[in-house]
Short mmCIF file of C-alpha atoms and ligand atoms in Angstrom, two decimals:
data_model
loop_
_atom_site.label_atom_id
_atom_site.label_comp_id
_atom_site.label_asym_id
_atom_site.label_seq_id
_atom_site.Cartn_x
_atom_site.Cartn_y
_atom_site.Cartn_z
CA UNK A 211 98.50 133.07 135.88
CA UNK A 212 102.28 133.24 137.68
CA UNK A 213 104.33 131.56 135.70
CA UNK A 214 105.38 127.14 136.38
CA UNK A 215 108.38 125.98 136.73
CA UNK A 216 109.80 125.86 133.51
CA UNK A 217 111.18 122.35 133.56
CA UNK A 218 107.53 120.53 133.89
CA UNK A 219 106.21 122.22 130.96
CA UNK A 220 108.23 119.48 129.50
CA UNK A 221 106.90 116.72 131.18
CA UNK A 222 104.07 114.49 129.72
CA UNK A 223 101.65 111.73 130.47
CA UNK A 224 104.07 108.84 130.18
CA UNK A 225 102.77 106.10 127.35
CA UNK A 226 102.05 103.31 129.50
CA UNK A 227 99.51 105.04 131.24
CA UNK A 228 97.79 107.03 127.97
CA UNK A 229 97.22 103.36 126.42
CA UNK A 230 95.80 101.90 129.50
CA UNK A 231 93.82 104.53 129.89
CA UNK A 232 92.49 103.80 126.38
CA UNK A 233 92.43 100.12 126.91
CA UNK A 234 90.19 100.69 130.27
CA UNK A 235 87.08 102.40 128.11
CA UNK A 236 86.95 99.83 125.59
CA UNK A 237 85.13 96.11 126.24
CA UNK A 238 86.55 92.81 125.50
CA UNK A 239 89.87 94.44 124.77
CA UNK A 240 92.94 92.92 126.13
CA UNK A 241 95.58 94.67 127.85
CA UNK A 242 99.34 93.82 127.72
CA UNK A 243 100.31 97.08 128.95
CA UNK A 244 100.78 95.74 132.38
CA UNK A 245 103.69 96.92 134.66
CA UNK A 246 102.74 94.80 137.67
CA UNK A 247 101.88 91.17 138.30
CA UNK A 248 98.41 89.91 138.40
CA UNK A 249 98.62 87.62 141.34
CA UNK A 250 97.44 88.38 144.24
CA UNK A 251 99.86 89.49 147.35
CA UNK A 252 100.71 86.84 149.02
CA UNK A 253 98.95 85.73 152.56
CA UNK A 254 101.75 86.21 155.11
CA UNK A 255 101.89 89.90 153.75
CA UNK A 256 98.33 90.98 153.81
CA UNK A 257 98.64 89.40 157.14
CA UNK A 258 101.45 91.44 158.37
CA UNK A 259 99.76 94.60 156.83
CA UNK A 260 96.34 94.06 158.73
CA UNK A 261 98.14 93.03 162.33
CA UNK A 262 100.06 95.96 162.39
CA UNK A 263 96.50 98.52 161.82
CA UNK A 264 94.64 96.18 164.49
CA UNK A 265 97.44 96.69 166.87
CA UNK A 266 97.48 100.66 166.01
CA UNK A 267 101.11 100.77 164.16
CA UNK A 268 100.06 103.98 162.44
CA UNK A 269 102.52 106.12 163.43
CA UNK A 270 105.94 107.56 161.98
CA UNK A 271 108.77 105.37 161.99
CA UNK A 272 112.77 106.43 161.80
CA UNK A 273 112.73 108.50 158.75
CA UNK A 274 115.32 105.75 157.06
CA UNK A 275 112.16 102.87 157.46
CA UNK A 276 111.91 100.28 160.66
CA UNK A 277 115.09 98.87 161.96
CA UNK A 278 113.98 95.19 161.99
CA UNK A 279 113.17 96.23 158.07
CA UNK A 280 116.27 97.46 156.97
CA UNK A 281 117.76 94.42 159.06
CA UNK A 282 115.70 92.68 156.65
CA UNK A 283 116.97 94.41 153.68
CA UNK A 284 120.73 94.12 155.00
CA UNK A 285 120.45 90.09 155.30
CA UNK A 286 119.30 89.90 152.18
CA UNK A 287 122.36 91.59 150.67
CA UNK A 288 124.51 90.04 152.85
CA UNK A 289 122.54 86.21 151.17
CA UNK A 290 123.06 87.27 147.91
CA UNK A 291 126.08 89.29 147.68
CA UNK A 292 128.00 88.59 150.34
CA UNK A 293 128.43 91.67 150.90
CA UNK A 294 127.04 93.75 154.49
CA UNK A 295 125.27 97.17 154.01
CA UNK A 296 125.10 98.39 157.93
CA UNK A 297 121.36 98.65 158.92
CA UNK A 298 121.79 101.60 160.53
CA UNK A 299 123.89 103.83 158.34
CA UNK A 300 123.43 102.21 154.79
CA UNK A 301 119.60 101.75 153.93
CA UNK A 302 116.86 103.90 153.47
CA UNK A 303 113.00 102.88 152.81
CA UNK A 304 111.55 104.78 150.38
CA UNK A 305 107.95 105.22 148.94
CA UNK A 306 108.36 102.36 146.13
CA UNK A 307 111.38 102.43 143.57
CA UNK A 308 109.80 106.07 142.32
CA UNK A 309 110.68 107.75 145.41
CA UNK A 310 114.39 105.98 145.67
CA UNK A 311 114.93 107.58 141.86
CA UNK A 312 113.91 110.77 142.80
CA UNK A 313 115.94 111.28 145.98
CA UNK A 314 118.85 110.05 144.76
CA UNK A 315 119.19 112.58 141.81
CA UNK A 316 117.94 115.54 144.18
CA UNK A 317 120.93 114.01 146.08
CA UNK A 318 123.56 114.43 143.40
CA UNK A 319 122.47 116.91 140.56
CA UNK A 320 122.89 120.13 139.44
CA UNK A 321 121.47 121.96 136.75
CA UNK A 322 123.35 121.32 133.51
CA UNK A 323 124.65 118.07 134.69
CA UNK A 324 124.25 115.03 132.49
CA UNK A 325 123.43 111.44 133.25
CA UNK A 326 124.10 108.69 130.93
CA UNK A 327 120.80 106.03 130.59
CA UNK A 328 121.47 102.47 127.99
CA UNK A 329 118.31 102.52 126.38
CA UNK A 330 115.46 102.14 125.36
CA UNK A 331 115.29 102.59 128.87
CA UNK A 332 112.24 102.88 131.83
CA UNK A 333 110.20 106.41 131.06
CA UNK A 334 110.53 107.23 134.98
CA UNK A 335 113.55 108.55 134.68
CA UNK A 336 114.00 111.25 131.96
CA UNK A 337 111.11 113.32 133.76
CA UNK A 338 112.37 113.25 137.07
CA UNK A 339 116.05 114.56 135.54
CA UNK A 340 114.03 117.29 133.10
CA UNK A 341 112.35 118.44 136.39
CA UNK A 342 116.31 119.16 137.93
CA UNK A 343 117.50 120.41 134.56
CA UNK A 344 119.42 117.87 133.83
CA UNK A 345 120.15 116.31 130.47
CA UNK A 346 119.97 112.61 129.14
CA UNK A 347 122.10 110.79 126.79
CA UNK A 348 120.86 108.06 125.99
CA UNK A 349 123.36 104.98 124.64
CA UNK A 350 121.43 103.24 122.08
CA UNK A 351 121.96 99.66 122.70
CA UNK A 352 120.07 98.02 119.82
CA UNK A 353 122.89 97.10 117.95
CA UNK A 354 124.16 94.91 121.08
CA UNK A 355 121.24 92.98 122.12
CA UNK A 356 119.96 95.71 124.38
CA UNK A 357 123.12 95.21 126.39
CA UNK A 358 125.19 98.65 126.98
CA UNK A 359 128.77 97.90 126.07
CA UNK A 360 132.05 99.01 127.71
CA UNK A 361 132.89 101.02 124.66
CA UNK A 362 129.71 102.58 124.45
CA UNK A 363 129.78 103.60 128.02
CA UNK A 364 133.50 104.74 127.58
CA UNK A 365 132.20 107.17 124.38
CA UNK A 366 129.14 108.67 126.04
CA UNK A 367 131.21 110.29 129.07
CA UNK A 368 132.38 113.82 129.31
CA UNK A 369 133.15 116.35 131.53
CA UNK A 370 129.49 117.30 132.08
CA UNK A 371 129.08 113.39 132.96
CA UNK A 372 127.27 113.55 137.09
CA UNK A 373 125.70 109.75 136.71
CA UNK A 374 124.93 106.68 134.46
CA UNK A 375 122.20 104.34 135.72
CA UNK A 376 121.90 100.86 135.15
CA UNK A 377 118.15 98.94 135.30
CA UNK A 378 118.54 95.43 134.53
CA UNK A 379 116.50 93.36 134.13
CA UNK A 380 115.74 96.09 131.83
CA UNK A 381 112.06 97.60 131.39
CA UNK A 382 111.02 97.49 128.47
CA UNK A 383 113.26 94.62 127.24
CA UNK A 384 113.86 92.20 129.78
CA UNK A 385 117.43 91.62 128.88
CA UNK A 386 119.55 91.21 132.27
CA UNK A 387 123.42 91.89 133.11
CA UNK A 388 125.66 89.28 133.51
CA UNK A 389 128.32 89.29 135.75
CA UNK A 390 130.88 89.45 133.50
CA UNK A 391 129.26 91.99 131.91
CA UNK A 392 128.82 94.38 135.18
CA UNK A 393 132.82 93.38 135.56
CA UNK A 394 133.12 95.02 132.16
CA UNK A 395 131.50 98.18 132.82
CA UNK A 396 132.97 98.25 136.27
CA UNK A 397 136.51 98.34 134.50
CA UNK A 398 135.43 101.38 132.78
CA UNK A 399 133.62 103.04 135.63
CA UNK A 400 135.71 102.29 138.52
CA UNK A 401 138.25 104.93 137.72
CA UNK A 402 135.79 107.72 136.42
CA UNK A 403 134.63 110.51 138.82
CA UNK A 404 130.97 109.57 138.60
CA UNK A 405 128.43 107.85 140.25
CA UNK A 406 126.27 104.39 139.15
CA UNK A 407 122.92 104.25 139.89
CA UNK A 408 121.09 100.75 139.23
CA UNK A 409 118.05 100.17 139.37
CA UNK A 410 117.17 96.18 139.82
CA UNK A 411 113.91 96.53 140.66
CA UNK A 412 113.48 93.16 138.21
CA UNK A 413 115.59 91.25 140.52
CA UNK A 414 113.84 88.93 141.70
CA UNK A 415 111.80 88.19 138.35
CA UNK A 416 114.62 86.28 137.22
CA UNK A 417 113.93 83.31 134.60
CA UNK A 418 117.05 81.58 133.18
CA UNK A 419 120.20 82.89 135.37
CA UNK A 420 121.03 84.69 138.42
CA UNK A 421 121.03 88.41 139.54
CA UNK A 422 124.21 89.95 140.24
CA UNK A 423 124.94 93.70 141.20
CA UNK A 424 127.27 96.10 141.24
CA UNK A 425 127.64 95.60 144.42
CA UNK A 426 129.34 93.08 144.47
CA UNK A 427 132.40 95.27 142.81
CA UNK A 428 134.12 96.64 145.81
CA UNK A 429 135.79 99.10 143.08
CA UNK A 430 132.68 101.36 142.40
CA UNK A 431 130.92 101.03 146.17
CA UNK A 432 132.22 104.09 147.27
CA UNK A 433 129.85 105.71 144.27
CA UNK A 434 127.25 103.48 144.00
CA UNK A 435 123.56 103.89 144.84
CA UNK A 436 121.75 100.84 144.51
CA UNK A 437 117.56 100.85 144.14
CA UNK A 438 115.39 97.81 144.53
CA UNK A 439 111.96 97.27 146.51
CA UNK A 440 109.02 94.77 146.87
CA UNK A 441 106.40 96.42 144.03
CA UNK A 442 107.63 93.99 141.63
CA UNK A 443 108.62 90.76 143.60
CA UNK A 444 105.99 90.17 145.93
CA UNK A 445 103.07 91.86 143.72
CA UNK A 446 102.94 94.85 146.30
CA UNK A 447 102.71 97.92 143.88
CA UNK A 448 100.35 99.34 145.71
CA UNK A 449 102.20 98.85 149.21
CA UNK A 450 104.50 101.58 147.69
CA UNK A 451 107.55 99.87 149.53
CA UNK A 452 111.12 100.62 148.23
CA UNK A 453 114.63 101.20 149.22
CA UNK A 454 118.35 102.69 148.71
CA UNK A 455 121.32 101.04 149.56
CA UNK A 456 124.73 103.27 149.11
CA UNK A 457 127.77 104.01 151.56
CA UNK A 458 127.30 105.99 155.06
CA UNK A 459 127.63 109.64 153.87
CA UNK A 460 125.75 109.18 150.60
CA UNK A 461 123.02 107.86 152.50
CA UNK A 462 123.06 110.95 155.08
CA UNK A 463 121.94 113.21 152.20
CA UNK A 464 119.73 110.58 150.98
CA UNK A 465 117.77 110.51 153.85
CA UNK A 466 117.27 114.44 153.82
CA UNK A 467 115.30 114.39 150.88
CA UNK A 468 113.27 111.63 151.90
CA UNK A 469 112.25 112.83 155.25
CA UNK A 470 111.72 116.36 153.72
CA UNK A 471 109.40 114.46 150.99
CA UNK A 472 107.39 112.29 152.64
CA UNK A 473 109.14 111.59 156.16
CA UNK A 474 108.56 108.03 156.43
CA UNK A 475 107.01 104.98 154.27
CA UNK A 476 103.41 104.31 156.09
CA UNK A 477 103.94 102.09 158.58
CA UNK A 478 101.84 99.21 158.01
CA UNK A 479 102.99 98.76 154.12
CA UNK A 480 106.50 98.51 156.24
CA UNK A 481 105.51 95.80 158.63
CA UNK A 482 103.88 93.79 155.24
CA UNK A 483 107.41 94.59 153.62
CA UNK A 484 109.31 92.99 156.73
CA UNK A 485 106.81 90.17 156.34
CA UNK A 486 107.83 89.61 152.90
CA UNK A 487 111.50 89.44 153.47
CA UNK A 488 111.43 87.45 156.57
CA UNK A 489 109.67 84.55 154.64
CA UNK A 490 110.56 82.13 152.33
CA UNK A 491 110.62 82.87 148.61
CA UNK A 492 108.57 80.21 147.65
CA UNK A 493 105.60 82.23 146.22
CA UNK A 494 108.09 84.27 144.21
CA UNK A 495 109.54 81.21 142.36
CA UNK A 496 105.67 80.04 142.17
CA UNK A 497 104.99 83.66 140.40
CA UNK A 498 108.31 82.91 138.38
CA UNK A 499 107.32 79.74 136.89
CA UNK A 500 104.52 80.87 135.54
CA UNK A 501 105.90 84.37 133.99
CA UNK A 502 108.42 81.68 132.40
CA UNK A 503 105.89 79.80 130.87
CA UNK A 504 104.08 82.67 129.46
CA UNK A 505 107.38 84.22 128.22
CA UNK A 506 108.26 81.13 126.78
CA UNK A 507 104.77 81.07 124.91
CA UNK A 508 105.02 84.55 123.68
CA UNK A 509 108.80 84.58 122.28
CA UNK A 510 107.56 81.07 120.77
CA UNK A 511 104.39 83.11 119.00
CA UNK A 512 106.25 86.28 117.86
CA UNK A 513 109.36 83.88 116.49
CA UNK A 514 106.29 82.44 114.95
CA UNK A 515 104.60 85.74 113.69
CA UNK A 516 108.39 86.44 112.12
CA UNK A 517 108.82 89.42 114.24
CA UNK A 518 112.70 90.12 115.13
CA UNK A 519 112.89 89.95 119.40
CA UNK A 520 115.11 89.15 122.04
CA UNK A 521 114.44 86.43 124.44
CA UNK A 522 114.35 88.13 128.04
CA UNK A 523 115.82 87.07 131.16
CA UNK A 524 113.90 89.30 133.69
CA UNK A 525 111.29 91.80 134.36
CA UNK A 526 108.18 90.64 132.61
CA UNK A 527 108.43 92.60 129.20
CA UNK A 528 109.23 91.34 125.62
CA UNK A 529 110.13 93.96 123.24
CA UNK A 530 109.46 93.09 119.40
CA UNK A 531 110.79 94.58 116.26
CA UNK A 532 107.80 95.63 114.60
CA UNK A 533 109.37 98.42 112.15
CA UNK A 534 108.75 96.32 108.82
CA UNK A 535 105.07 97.01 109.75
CA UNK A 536 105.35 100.98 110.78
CA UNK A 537 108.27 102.74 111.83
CA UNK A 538 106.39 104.73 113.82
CA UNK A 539 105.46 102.05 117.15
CA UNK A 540 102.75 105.10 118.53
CA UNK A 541 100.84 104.83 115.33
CA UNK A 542 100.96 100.56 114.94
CA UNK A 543 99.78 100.27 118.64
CA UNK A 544 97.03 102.91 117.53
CA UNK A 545 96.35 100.82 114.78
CA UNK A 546 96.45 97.37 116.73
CA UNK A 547 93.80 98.66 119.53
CA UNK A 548 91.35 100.23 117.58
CA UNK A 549 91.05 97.58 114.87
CA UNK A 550 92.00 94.11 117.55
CA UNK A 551 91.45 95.92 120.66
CA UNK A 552 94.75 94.62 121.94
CA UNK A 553 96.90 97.10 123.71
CA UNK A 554 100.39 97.42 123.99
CA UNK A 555 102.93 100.15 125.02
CA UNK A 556 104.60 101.74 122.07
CA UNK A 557 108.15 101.53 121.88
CA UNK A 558 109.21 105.33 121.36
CA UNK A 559 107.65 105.86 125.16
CA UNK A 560 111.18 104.48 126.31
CA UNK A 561 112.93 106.80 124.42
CA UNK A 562 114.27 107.60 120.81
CA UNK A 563 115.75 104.04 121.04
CA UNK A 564 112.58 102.24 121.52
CA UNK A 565 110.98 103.71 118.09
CA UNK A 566 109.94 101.02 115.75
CA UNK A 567 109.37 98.23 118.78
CA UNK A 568 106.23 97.28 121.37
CA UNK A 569 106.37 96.66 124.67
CA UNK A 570 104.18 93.41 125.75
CA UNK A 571 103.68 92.46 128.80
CA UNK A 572 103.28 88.80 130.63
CA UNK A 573 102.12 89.79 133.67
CA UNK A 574 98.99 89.21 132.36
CA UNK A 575 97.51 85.50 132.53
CA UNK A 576 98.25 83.00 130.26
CA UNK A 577 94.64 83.14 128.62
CA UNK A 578 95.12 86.77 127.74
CA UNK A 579 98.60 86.39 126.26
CA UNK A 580 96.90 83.39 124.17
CA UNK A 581 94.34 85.66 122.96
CA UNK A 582 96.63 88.77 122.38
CA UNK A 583 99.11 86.52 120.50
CA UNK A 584 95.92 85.70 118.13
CA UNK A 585 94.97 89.31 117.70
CA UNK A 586 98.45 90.35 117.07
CA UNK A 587 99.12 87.63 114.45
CA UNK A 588 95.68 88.44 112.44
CA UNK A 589 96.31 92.13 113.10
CA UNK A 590 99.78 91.90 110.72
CA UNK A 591 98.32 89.18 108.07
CA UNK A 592 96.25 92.21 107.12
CA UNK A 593 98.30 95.15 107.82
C1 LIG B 879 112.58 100.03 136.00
C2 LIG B 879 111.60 100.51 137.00
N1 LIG B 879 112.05 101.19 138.07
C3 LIG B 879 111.20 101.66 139.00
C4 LIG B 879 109.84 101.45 138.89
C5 LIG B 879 108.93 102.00 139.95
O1 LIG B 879 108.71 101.05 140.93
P1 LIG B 879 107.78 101.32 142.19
O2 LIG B 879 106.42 100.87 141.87
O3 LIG B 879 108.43 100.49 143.28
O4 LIG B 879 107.85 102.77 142.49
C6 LIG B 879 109.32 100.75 137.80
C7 LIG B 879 107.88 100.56 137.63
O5 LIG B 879 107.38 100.14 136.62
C8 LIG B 879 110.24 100.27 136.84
O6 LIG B 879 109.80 99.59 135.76
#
């Protein structure tokens, strides 16, 4: 056989997916692996989506998504930030947050070059960077509430330093940024010759305070590449409807890897995107009150259980300290599914950092995080 490319011989099945997978062959088992909401999409989107096949709107759009979209995407910055990212030069739609984390490091790396990730930190992007031959350091934030400090940042960057990228709300943890605390890091950054990459994907699933972004630091906006999209928010995964905000030139060579990827986002999971943003947010707060409530529920079980955690903010993870069990998270969630049949995402698939946690999700209903919570609890009372 001719030989691969080197760099995806050291790519793998991420964990989330290898315990789902499990999860999916096994009956009455309960699965808090999760990465997407349960609720259905709502109306006004499916809507939008089915209007714009009946009235044939299958065809390409601008390569950098419909105007009246990134209009869309532009007023919405401009409502929350107060800040205005031009329609025309600034945004590009992309094929979910995956495709926004891909083109923006075929934008900016080289081989050799190393980008700096807080973790435990999302699995999507190590591969991605492995498959450009670029290296990670990781900043292990344990130690600081799963918050990357200034002085950790400050430590981690050398000469080889290309990026650092920020995803808060965090997956796994669901510990947010404040503002304060992007201020922080923006002191540090704001003079270094690198860029920032954050990923607030989570920022809409908000619970107990509000989003802010780097954004809104006119210091580091000349080197920042923001990434959000509508998988998470509006329970759209499967619309596969992202974007990337940066300045005018950085988006120029944004756009050519897009267009040379996949040329445009379909067309119809646009028009349901442009729905979603031209609405009210109502049915996100209704989605958010009831992720609160179960996130509530399970922090109140595993204080319970007299498991170490950290309440989150966002994203709809909670990440448990389960080391005085088993240090080793892969072989505890082993252990947990084949003798409760509860699955969960071990820790160490978010990196070295995330060894000797679990990731649970509440994106599941409230009945299934009851019944997990009971499974878990018996599950340690005999392990
Ligand atoms: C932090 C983070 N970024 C990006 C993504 C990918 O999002 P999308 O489905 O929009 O591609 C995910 C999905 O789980 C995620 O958790």
């Amino acid at each position: 056989m001719p030989s691969l490319n080197k760099n995806i011989l050291e790519v793998t099945i991420p964990g989330t997916r290898e315990f789902a997978n499990k999860v999916a062959q096994l009956e009455d088992a309960i699965d808090l692996t999760l990465g997407q909401s349960g609720f259905p999409a709502p109306q006004y989107i499916k809507d939008a989506m089915i209007e714009a096949i009946e009235n044939d709107k299958l065809r390409y759009t601008h390569n950098r998504g419909l105007i009246e979209l990134r209009k869309a995407i532009s007023d919405k910055l401009y409502n929350d930030f107060s800040v205005h990212y031009d329609e025309k030069t600034q945004i590009v739609v992309t094929n979910g947050g995956s495709e926004a984390i891909d083109d923006i490091f075929r934008t900016i790396i080289n081989e050799g070059d190393e980008v700096i990730i807080p973790s435990p930190s999302y699995l999507g992007y190590e591969p991605i960077l492995k498959l450009l031959g670029a290296k990670v350091i990781n900043i292990d934030t344990r130690s600081t509430h799963f918050i990357p400090t200034p002085d950790a940042v400050k430590q981690a960057i050398t000469s080889k330093t290309k990026a650092i990228l920020f995803n808060y709300p965090t997956n796994p943890t669901g510990k947010t940024l404040s503002y304060e605390q992007i201020k922080a890091l923006v002191e540090v950054l704001k003079d270094e010759d690198i860029f920032i990459v954050t990923d607030e994907i989570y920022s809409e699933n908000i619970y107990d305070t509000k989003h802010h972004s780097f954004i809104e630091f006119e210091d580091v906006r000349d080197k920042l590449f923001v990434i959000n999209g509508l998988s998470k928010s509006h329970a759209i995964t499967g619309a596969r409807v992202g974007y990337v905000v940066s300045t005018p030139e950085l988006i120029t060579h944004v756009t050519s890897v897009h267009l040379y990827n996949s040329i445009c986002v379909a067309t119809p999971s646009q028009y349901g995107a442009l729905s979603a943003l031209t609405h009210d947010d109502s049915a996100i707060k209704e989605m958010n009150k009831a992720y609160k409530a179960r996130r509530d529920y399970l922090y109140e079980r595993l204080i319970n259980m007299g498991l170490p955690v950290e309440r989150p903010n966002g994203a709809f993870y909670i990440f448990p300290d389960i080391s005085a069990y088993n240090k080793d998270s892969y072989k505890f969630a082993t252990d947990l599914l084949n003798t409760e049949r509860l699955a969960v995402v071990p820790g160490s698939a978010f990196s070295q950092y995330g060894e000797g946690h679990i990731r649970l999700s509440f994106a599941s209903t409230m009945e299934e995080i009851v019944e997990a919570c009971n499974r878990l609890e018996r599950f340690l009372n005999s392990y």
